[in-house]
Amino acid sequence: MITVENLSKSFLGDTGPVVALEDVTLDVPTGTITGVVGPSGSGKSTLARLVALQDRPDSGVIRVDGFNTAALDPRRLRAARRRIGVVRHGDLLPQRTAAGNIALPLEQAGVDGPQRREKVGTLLDLIGLTDKAAFYPDALTPGQQARVAVARALVGDPGLLLADDPTKDLDPDAEAGVLTVLDRARAELGSTVLVVTDDAGVVRRIADDVALLEGGRVQESGHLLSLVQDPGSQVAQALLPAIDAPKSAQARHDRLAEVVLVGFAAVGALLPEATTRFGATIAVVGGGLTRIGETPVARFLLGVSGSHADQALAWIGERGGLVRQRATGPQGIVAA
């Protein structure tokens, strides 16, 4: 649907050119939710504007449905822009109801009344606000306003839904509602979704694929569940539970190992079975459990004791766990 190839963009600052993006390449697979995550100033919003075809890059190519947008004439460029629904926060028209705001793009496109009402009704159901159709924006909560903004972006059946910082300034319940709507757009409407955010938790909850943007460059990208199993992944370090255990606890075990387990079966069964099979004592010294989408993922620091501790850890690794042993000194003391 959308492919970004070697994209660069600079702006003129007070002291000269400022590089916002440098040689950025990104693929947004059709039918997925792709997250671009990075700190403030990393170039995320610049990338969002370029992908939305609201600005032009200094160099590089943006392809929509395989077409190089730089080579399109004005008419075809307008058509390409219509293939991209942009979630715009804070600009709901105060004089129009929730339904009226969603319907506005259809009115501008000349869609007749019955078709508009049917489409708006479908989207109000998608965002869970059918009972708020006649409410004006000032009578809606910030989270409800954000969901209306998502519905308005979806009303033209775009191939790509682009959400730049969709949960900004929302409380946890409102954030969950917006992310649920984005996920439903993908699942029920077949939308391809690109979410740009500085909140790694947003990516962890809904993304299939992720790109880490820092200093205007993509530092890492790929399928999220694959990256979290890569011991050198910056994405894994950002998304998985931190391992923080006192040395006094670490010193009580024959072996120490960092273990990443993915999936219900691995998280729920591997450690108890290894304990039984090898007669080892396995204790969780640090780390914790999270979810990547609906998939449970654990990162634990394990303390393993017993004559078959090494075999137990090897067995866990053979069954899909990512196991990295830590060096220990005499009597199980962690080596410096």
PDB file of N, CA and C in Angstrom, residues 57-132:
ATOM      1  N   PRO A  57       9.341  15.400  -0.078  1.00  0.00           N
ATOM      2  CA  PRO A  57      10.690  15.171   0.451  1.00  0.00           C
ATOM      3  C   PRO A  57      11.738  15.878  -0.395  1.00  0.00           C
ATOM      4  N   ASP A  58      12.924  16.072   0.179  1.00  0.00           N
ATOM      5  CA  ASP A  58      14.051  16.588  -0.602  1.00  0.00           C
ATOM      6  C   ASP A  58      14.543  15.526  -1.580  1.00  0.00           C
ATOM      7  N   SER A  59      14.520  14.287  -1.143  1.00  0.00           N
ATOM      8  CA  SER A  59      14.922  13.173  -1.995  1.00  0.00           C
ATOM      9  C   SER A  59      14.244  11.916  -1.504  1.00  0.00           C
ATOM     10  N   GLY A  60      14.221  10.907  -2.339  1.00  0.00           N
ATOM     11  CA  GLY A  60      13.553   9.658  -1.990  1.00  0.00           C
ATOM     12  C   GLY A  60      12.187   9.552  -2.640  1.00  0.00           C
ATOM     13  N   VAL A  61      11.561   8.416  -2.429  1.00  0.00           N
ATOM     14  CA  VAL A  61      10.317   8.088  -3.123  1.00  0.00           C
ATOM     15  C   VAL A  61       9.262   7.622  -2.124  1.00  0.00           C
ATOM     16  N   ILE A  62       8.037   8.106  -2.324  1.00  0.00           N
ATOM     17  CA  ILE A  62       6.866   7.588  -1.608  1.00  0.00           C
ATOM     18  C   ILE A  62       5.957   6.950  -2.644  1.00  0.00           C
ATOM     19  N   ARG A  63       5.697   5.656  -2.467  1.00  0.00           N
ATOM     20  CA  ARG A  63       4.837   4.943  -3.406  1.00  0.00           C
ATOM     21  C   ARG A  63       3.504   4.619  -2.745  1.00  0.00           C
ATOM     22  N   VAL A  64       2.432   4.915  -3.456  1.00  0.00           N
ATOM     23  CA  VAL A  64       1.078   4.556  -3.043  1.00  0.00           C
ATOM     24  C   VAL A  64       0.538   3.573  -4.059  1.00  0.00           C
ATOM     25  N   ASP A  65       0.213   2.360  -3.595  1.00  0.00           N
ATOM     26  CA  ASP A  65      -0.236   1.301  -4.500  1.00  0.00           C
ATOM     27  C   ASP A  65       0.750   1.093  -5.642  1.00  0.00           C
ATOM     28  N   GLY A  66       2.030   1.233  -5.343  1.00  0.00           N
ATOM     29  CA  GLY A  66       3.069   0.988  -6.335  1.00  0.00           C
ATOM     30  C   GLY A  66       3.436   2.176  -7.192  1.00  0.00           C
ATOM     31  N   PHE A  67       2.681   3.272  -7.117  1.00  0.00           N
ATOM     32  CA  PHE A  67       2.940   4.436  -7.968  1.00  0.00           C
ATOM     33  C   PHE A  67       3.825   5.448  -7.240  1.00  0.00           C
ATOM     34  N   ASN A  68       4.826   5.925  -7.921  1.00  0.00           N
ATOM     35  CA  ASN A  68       5.699   6.977  -7.391  1.00  0.00           C
ATOM     36  C   ASN A  68       4.910   8.278  -7.355  1.00  0.00           C
ATOM     37  N   THR A  69       4.618   8.779  -6.166  1.00  0.00           N
ATOM     38  CA  THR A  69       3.757   9.959  -6.050  1.00  0.00           C
ATOM     39  C   THR A  69       4.407  11.212  -6.620  1.00  0.00           C
ATOM     40  N   ALA A  70       5.740  11.238  -6.677  1.00  0.00           N
ATOM     41  CA  ALA A  70       6.417  12.411  -7.242  1.00  0.00           C
ATOM     42  C   ALA A  70       6.168  12.547  -8.736  1.00  0.00           C
ATOM     43  N   ALA A  71       5.803  11.443  -9.381  1.00  0.00           N
ATOM     44  CA  ALA A  71       5.589  11.462 -10.824  1.00  0.00           C
ATOM     45  C   ALA A  71       4.124  11.652 -11.205  1.00  0.00           C
ATOM     46  N   LEU A  72       3.249  11.811 -10.213  1.00  0.00           N
ATOM     47  CA  LEU A  72       1.817  11.935 -10.515  1.00  0.00           C
ATOM     48  C   LEU A  72       1.464  13.371 -10.882  1.00  0.00           C
ATOM     49  N   ASP A  73       0.546  13.523 -11.834  1.00  0.00           N
ATOM     50  CA  ASP A  73       0.037  14.854 -12.150  1.00  0.00           C
ATOM     51  C   ASP A  73      -0.923  15.287 -11.043  1.00  0.00           C
ATOM     52  N   PRO A  74      -1.318  16.569 -10.994  1.00  0.00           N
ATOM     53  CA  PRO A  74      -2.149  17.056  -9.886  1.00  0.00           C
ATOM     54  C   PRO A  74      -3.432  16.258  -9.661  1.00  0.00           C
ATOM     55  N   ARG A  75      -4.079  15.850 -10.732  1.00  0.00           N
ATOM     56  CA  ARG A  75      -5.336  15.107 -10.571  1.00  0.00           C
ATOM     57  C   ARG A  75      -5.090  13.757  -9.915  1.00  0.00           C
ATOM     58  N   ARG A  76      -4.082  13.053 -10.369  1.00  0.00           N
ATOM     59  CA  ARG A  76      -3.788  11.741  -9.805  1.00  0.00           C
ATOM     60  C   ARG A  76      -3.195  11.868  -8.395  1.00  0.00           C
ATOM     61  N   LEU A  77      -2.502  12.962  -8.122  1.00  0.00           N
ATOM     62  CA  LEU A  77      -1.989  13.171  -6.777  1.00  0.00           C
ATOM     63  C   LEU A  77      -3.137  13.381  -5.800  1.00  0.00           C
ATOM     64  N   ARG A  78      -4.165  14.130  -6.210  1.00  0.00           N
ATOM     65  CA  ARG A  78      -5.347  14.314  -5.358  1.00  0.00           C
ATOM     66  C   ARG A  78      -6.026  12.975  -5.096  1.00  0.00           C
ATOM     67  N   ALA A  79      -6.083  12.138  -6.119  1.00  0.00           N
ATOM     68  CA  ALA A  79      -6.683  10.815  -5.946  1.00  0.00           C
ATOM     69  C   ALA A  79      -5.864   9.968  -4.967  1.00  0.00           C
ATOM     70  N   ALA A  80      -4.544  10.089  -5.047  1.00  0.00           N
ATOM     71  CA  ALA A  80      -3.683   9.342  -4.118  1.00  0.00           C
ATOM     72  C   ALA A  80      -3.895   9.830  -2.695  1.00  0.00           C
ATOM     73  N   ARG A  81      -4.052  11.138  -2.517  1.00  0.00           N
ATOM     74  CA  ARG A  81      -4.294  11.675  -1.169  1.00  0.00           C
ATOM     75  C   ARG A  81      -5.598  11.132  -0.592  1.00  0.00           C
ATOM     76  N   ARG A  82      -6.587  10.939  -1.449  1.00  0.00           N
ATOM     77  CA  ARG A  82      -7.867  10.415  -0.966  1.00  0.00           C
ATOM     78  C   ARG A  82      -7.744   8.969  -0.508  1.00  0.00           C
ATOM     79  N   ARG A  83      -6.683   8.293  -0.919  1.00  0.00           N
ATOM     80  CA  ARG A  83      -6.464   6.921  -0.479  1.00  0.00           C
ATOM     81  C   ARG A  83      -5.882   6.862   0.927  1.00  0.00           C
ATOM     82  N   ILE A  84      -5.576   8.027   1.489  1.00  0.00           N
ATOM     83  CA  ILE A  84      -4.957   8.102   2.810  1.00  0.00           C
ATOM     84  C   ILE A  84      -5.871   8.885   3.746  1.00  0.00           C
ATOM     85  N   GLY A  85      -6.382   8.228   4.750  1.00  0.00           N
ATOM     86  CA  GLY A  85      -7.216   8.898   5.747  1.00  0.00           C
ATOM     87  C   GLY A  85      -6.349   9.339   6.916  1.00  0.00           C
ATOM     88  N   VAL A  86      -6.341  10.612   7.205  1.00  0.00           N
ATOM     89  CA  VAL A  86      -5.493  11.168   8.262  1.00  0.00           C
ATOM     90  C   VAL A  86      -6.355  11.511   9.476  1.00  0.00           C
ATOM     91  N   VAL A  87      -5.982  10.962  10.616  1.00  0.00           N
ATOM     92  CA  VAL A  87      -6.696  11.255  11.856  1.00  0.00           C
ATOM     93  C   VAL A  87      -6.200  12.606  12.369  1.00  0.00           C
ATOM     94  N   ARG A  88      -7.090  13.598  12.376  1.00  0.00           N
ATOM     95  CA  ARG A  88      -6.732  14.955  12.789  1.00  0.00           C
ATOM     96  C   ARG A  88      -7.417  15.270  14.108  1.00  0.00           C
ATOM     97  N   HIS A  89      -6.616  15.539  15.117  1.00  0.00           N
ATOM     98  CA  HIS A  89      -7.164  15.833  16.437  1.00  0.00           C
ATOM     99  C   HIS A  89      -7.405  17.327  16.601  1.00  0.00           C
ATOM    100  N   GLY A  90      -8.405  17.642  17.397  1.00  0.00           N
ATOM    101  CA  GLY A  90      -8.615  19.024  17.797  1.00  0.00           C
ATOM    102  C   GLY A  90      -9.267  19.903  16.759  1.00  0.00           C
ATOM    103  N   ASP A  91      -9.692  19.346  15.622  1.00  0.00           N
ATOM    104  CA  ASP A  91     -10.325  20.211  14.629  1.00  0.00           C
ATOM    105  C   ASP A  91     -11.726  19.736  14.252  1.00  0.00           C
ATOM    106  N   LEU A  92     -12.411  19.048  15.186  1.00  0.00           N
ATOM    107  CA  LEU A  92     -13.821  18.778  14.957  1.00  0.00           C
ATOM    108  C   LEU A  92     -14.559  20.114  14.941  1.00  0.00           C
ATOM    109  N   LEU A  93     -15.485  20.250  14.035  1.00  0.00           N
ATOM    110  CA  LEU A  93     -16.240  21.499  13.935  1.00  0.00           C
ATOM    111  C   LEU A  93     -17.228  21.595  15.094  1.00  0.00           C
ATOM    112  N   PRO A  94     -17.132  22.644  15.923  1.00  0.00           N
ATOM    113  CA  PRO A  94     -17.969  22.712  17.126  1.00  0.00           C
ATOM    114  C   PRO A  94     -19.449  22.854  16.825  1.00  0.00           C
ATOM    115  N   GLN A  95     -19.788  23.372  15.623  1.00  0.00           N
ATOM    116  CA  GLN A  95     -21.189  23.591  15.290  1.00  0.00           C
ATOM    117  C   GLN A  95     -21.851  22.368  14.661  1.00  0.00           C
ATOM    118  N   ARG A  96     -21.093  21.281  14.515  1.00  0.00           N
ATOM    119  CA  ARG A  96     -21.651  20.061  13.942  1.00  0.00           C
ATOM    120  C   ARG A  96     -21.615  18.953  14.986  1.00  0.00           C
ATOM    121  N   THR A  97     -22.623  18.091  14.931  1.00  0.00           N
ATOM    122  CA  THR A  97     -22.686  16.956  15.849  1.00  0.00           C
ATOM    123  C   THR A  97     -21.599  15.938  15.502  1.00  0.00           C
ATOM    124  N   ALA A  98     -21.495  14.899  16.324  1.00  0.00           N
ATOM    125  CA  ALA A  98     -20.545  13.822  16.029  1.00  0.00           C
ATOM    126  C   ALA A  98     -20.848  13.222  14.661  1.00  0.00           C
ATOM    127  N   ALA A  99     -22.121  12.941  14.406  1.00  0.00           N
ATOM    128  CA  ALA A  99     -22.504  12.390  13.107  1.00  0.00           C
ATOM    129  C   ALA A  99     -22.208  13.379  11.987  1.00  0.00           C
ATOM    130  N   GLY A 100     -22.461  14.657  12.235  1.00  0.00           N
ATOM    131  CA  GLY A 100     -22.215  15.670  11.216  1.00  0.00           C
ATOM    132  C   GLY A 100     -20.745  15.822  10.893  1.00  0.00           C
ATOM    133  N   ASN A 101     -19.882  15.730  11.907  1.00  0.00           N
ATOM    134  CA  ASN A 101     -18.453  15.797  11.652  1.00  0.00           C
ATOM    135  C   ASN A 101     -17.978  14.617  10.817  1.00  0.00           C
ATOM    136  N   ILE A 102     -18.490  13.424  11.125  1.00  0.00           N
ATOM    137  CA  ILE A 102     -18.101  12.240  10.357  1.00  0.00           C
ATOM    138  C   ILE A 102     -18.587  12.352   8.917  1.00  0.00           C
ATOM    139  N   ALA A 103     -19.783  12.923   8.747  1.00  0.00           N
ATOM    140  CA  ALA A 103     -20.389  13.001   7.414  1.00  0.00           C
ATOM    141  C   ALA A 103     -19.768  14.060   6.526  1.00  0.00           C
ATOM    142  N   LEU A 104     -19.053  15.025   7.107  1.00  0.00           N
ATOM    143  CA  LEU A 104     -18.580  16.176   6.344  1.00  0.00           C
ATOM    144  C   LEU A 104     -17.820  15.801   5.067  1.00  0.00           C
ATOM    145  N   PRO A 105     -16.825  14.898   5.111  1.00  0.00           N
ATOM    146  CA  PRO A 105     -16.129  14.564   3.861  1.00  0.00           C
ATOM    147  C   PRO A 105     -17.055  13.986   2.791  1.00  0.00           C
ATOM    148  N   LEU A 106     -18.092  13.255   3.212  1.00  0.00           N
ATOM    149  CA  LEU A 106     -19.035  12.704   2.243  1.00  0.00           C
ATOM    150  C   LEU A 106     -19.877  13.812   1.617  1.00  0.00           C
ATOM    151  N   GLU A 107     -20.269  14.787   2.419  1.00  0.00           N
ATOM    152  CA  GLU A 107     -21.012  15.922   1.877  1.00  0.00           C
ATOM    153  C   GLU A 107     -20.164  16.671   0.853  1.00  0.00           C
ATOM    154  N   GLN A 108     -18.889  16.887   1.199  1.00  0.00           N
ATOM    155  CA  GLN A 108     -17.994  17.593   0.289  1.00  0.00           C
ATOM    156  C   GLN A 108     -17.776  16.826  -1.006  1.00  0.00           C
ATOM    157  N   ALA A 109     -17.888  15.492  -0.928  1.00  0.00           N
ATOM    158  CA  ALA A 109     -17.716  14.662  -2.124  1.00  0.00           C
ATOM    159  C   ALA A 109     -19.017  14.484  -2.893  1.00  0.00           C
ATOM    160  N   GLY A 110     -20.124  15.045  -2.402  1.00  0.00           N
ATOM    161  CA  GLY A 110     -21.397  14.965  -3.115  1.00  0.00           C
ATOM    162  C   GLY A 110     -22.148  13.663  -2.943  1.00  0.00           C
ATOM    163  N   VAL A 111     -21.833  12.903  -1.901  1.00  0.00           N
ATOM    164  CA  VAL A 111     -22.539  11.646  -1.655  1.00  0.00           C
ATOM    165  C   VAL A 111     -23.947  11.946  -1.158  1.00  0.00           C
ATOM    166  N   ASP A 112     -24.936  11.212  -1.676  1.00  0.00           N
ATOM    167  CA  ASP A 112     -26.321  11.548  -1.333  1.00  0.00           C
ATOM    168  C   ASP A 112     -26.658  11.158   0.106  1.00  0.00           C
ATOM    169  N   GLY A 113     -27.780  11.715   0.599  1.00  0.00           N
ATOM    170  CA  GLY A 113     -28.157  11.583   1.992  1.00  0.00           C
ATOM    171  C   GLY A 113     -28.281  10.158   2.487  1.00  0.00           C
ATOM    172  N   PRO A 114     -29.029   9.269   1.818  1.00  0.00           N
ATOM    173  CA  PRO A 114     -29.165   7.896   2.325  1.00  0.00           C
ATOM    174  C   PRO A 114     -27.827   7.173   2.452  1.00  0.00           C
ATOM    175  N   GLN A 115     -26.954   7.355   1.468  1.00  0.00           N
ATOM    176  CA  GLN A 115     -25.641   6.716   1.541  1.00  0.00           C
ATOM    177  C   GLN A 115     -24.813   7.290   2.698  1.00  0.00           C
ATOM    178  N   ARG A 116     -24.908   8.605   2.874  1.00  0.00           N
ATOM    179  CA  ARG A 116     -24.173   9.232   3.976  1.00  0.00           C
ATOM    180  C   ARG A 116     -24.641   8.675   5.309  1.00  0.00           C
ATOM    181  N   ARG A 117     -25.934   8.624   5.504  1.00  0.00           N
ATOM    182  CA  ARG A 117     -26.468   8.162   6.784  1.00  0.00           C
ATOM    183  C   ARG A 117     -26.077   6.714   7.058  1.00  0.00           C
ATOM    184  N   GLU A 118     -26.106   5.887   6.021  1.00  0.00           N
ATOM    185  CA  GLU A 118     -25.723   4.486   6.210  1.00  0.00           C
ATOM    186  C   GLU A 118     -24.252   4.375   6.606  1.00  0.00           C
ATOM    187  N   LYS A 119     -23.402   5.121   5.897  1.00  0.00           N
ATOM    188  CA  LYS A 119     -21.970   5.054   6.184  1.00  0.00           C
ATOM    189  C   LYS A 119     -21.662   5.593   7.575  1.00  0.00           C
ATOM    190  N   VAL A 120     -22.246   6.721   7.920  1.00  0.00           N
ATOM    191  CA  VAL A 120     -22.012   7.317   9.233  1.00  0.00           C
ATOM    192  C   VAL A 120     -22.504   6.381  10.333  1.00  0.00           C
ATOM    193  N   GLY A 121     -23.648   5.751  10.123  1.00  0.00           N
ATOM    194  CA  GLY A 121     -24.162   4.814  11.115  1.00  0.00           C
ATOM    195  C   GLY A 121     -23.223   3.642  11.333  1.00  0.00           C
ATOM    196  N   THR A 122     -22.654   3.130  10.254  1.00  0.00           N
ATOM    197  CA  THR A 122     -21.709   2.023  10.363  1.00  0.00           C
ATOM    198  C   THR A 122     -20.483   2.423  11.176  1.00  0.00           C
ATOM    199  N   LEU A 123     -19.977   3.623  10.936  1.00  0.00           N
ATOM    200  CA  LEU A 123     -18.780   4.070  11.627  1.00  0.00           C
ATOM    201  C   LEU A 123     -19.059   4.431  13.090  1.00  0.00           C
ATOM    202  N   LEU A 124     -20.227   4.999  13.358  1.00  0.00           N
ATOM    203  CA  LEU A 124     -20.587   5.257  14.750  1.00  0.00           C
ATOM    204  C   LEU A 124     -20.654   3.955  15.538  1.00  0.00           C
ATOM    205  N   ASP A 125     -21.133   2.903  14.899  1.00  0.00           N
ATOM    206  CA  ASP A 125     -21.156   1.598  15.550  1.00  0.00           C
ATOM    207  C   ASP A 125     -19.730   1.083  15.762  1.00  0.00           C
ATOM    208  N   LEU A 126     -18.873   1.280  14.776  1.00  0.00           N
ATOM    209  CA  LEU A 126     -17.483   0.825  14.881  1.00  0.00           C
ATOM    210  C   LEU A 126     -16.777   1.472  16.064  1.00  0.00           C
ATOM    211  N   ILE A 127     -17.015   2.769  16.277  1.00  0.00           N
ATOM    212  CA  ILE A 127     -16.310   3.478  17.354  1.00  0.00           C
ATOM    213  C   ILE A 127     -17.083   3.432  18.674  1.00  0.00           C
ATOM    214  N   GLY A 128     -18.235   2.755  18.680  1.00  0.00           N
ATOM    215  CA  GLY A 128     -18.995   2.592  19.917  1.00  0.00           C
ATOM    216  C   GLY A 128     -19.685   3.841  20.400  1.00  0.00           C
ATOM    217  N   LEU A 129     -20.081   4.723  19.461  1.00  0.00           N
ATOM    218  CA  LEU A 129     -20.699   5.992  19.866  1.00  0.00           C
ATOM    219  C   LEU A 129     -22.036   6.233  19.168  1.00  0.00           C
ATOM    220  N   THR A 130     -22.752   5.162  18.850  1.00  0.00           N
ATOM    221  CA  THR A 130     -24.058   5.332  18.215  1.00  0.00           C
ATOM    222  C   THR A 130     -24.979   6.208  19.059  1.00  0.00           C
ATOM    223  N   ASP A 131     -24.906   6.054  20.380  1.00  0.00           N
ATOM    224  CA  ASP A 131     -25.780   6.833  21.263  1.00  0.00           C
ATOM    225  C   ASP A 131     -25.331   8.281  21.411  1.00  0.00           C
ATOM    226  N   LYS A 132     -24.171   8.636  20.830  1.00  0.00           N
ATOM    227  CA  LYS A 132     -23.672  10.012  20.906  1.00  0.00           C
ATOM    228  C   LYS A 132     -23.761  10.724  19.555  1.00  0.00           C
TER     229      LYS A 132
END
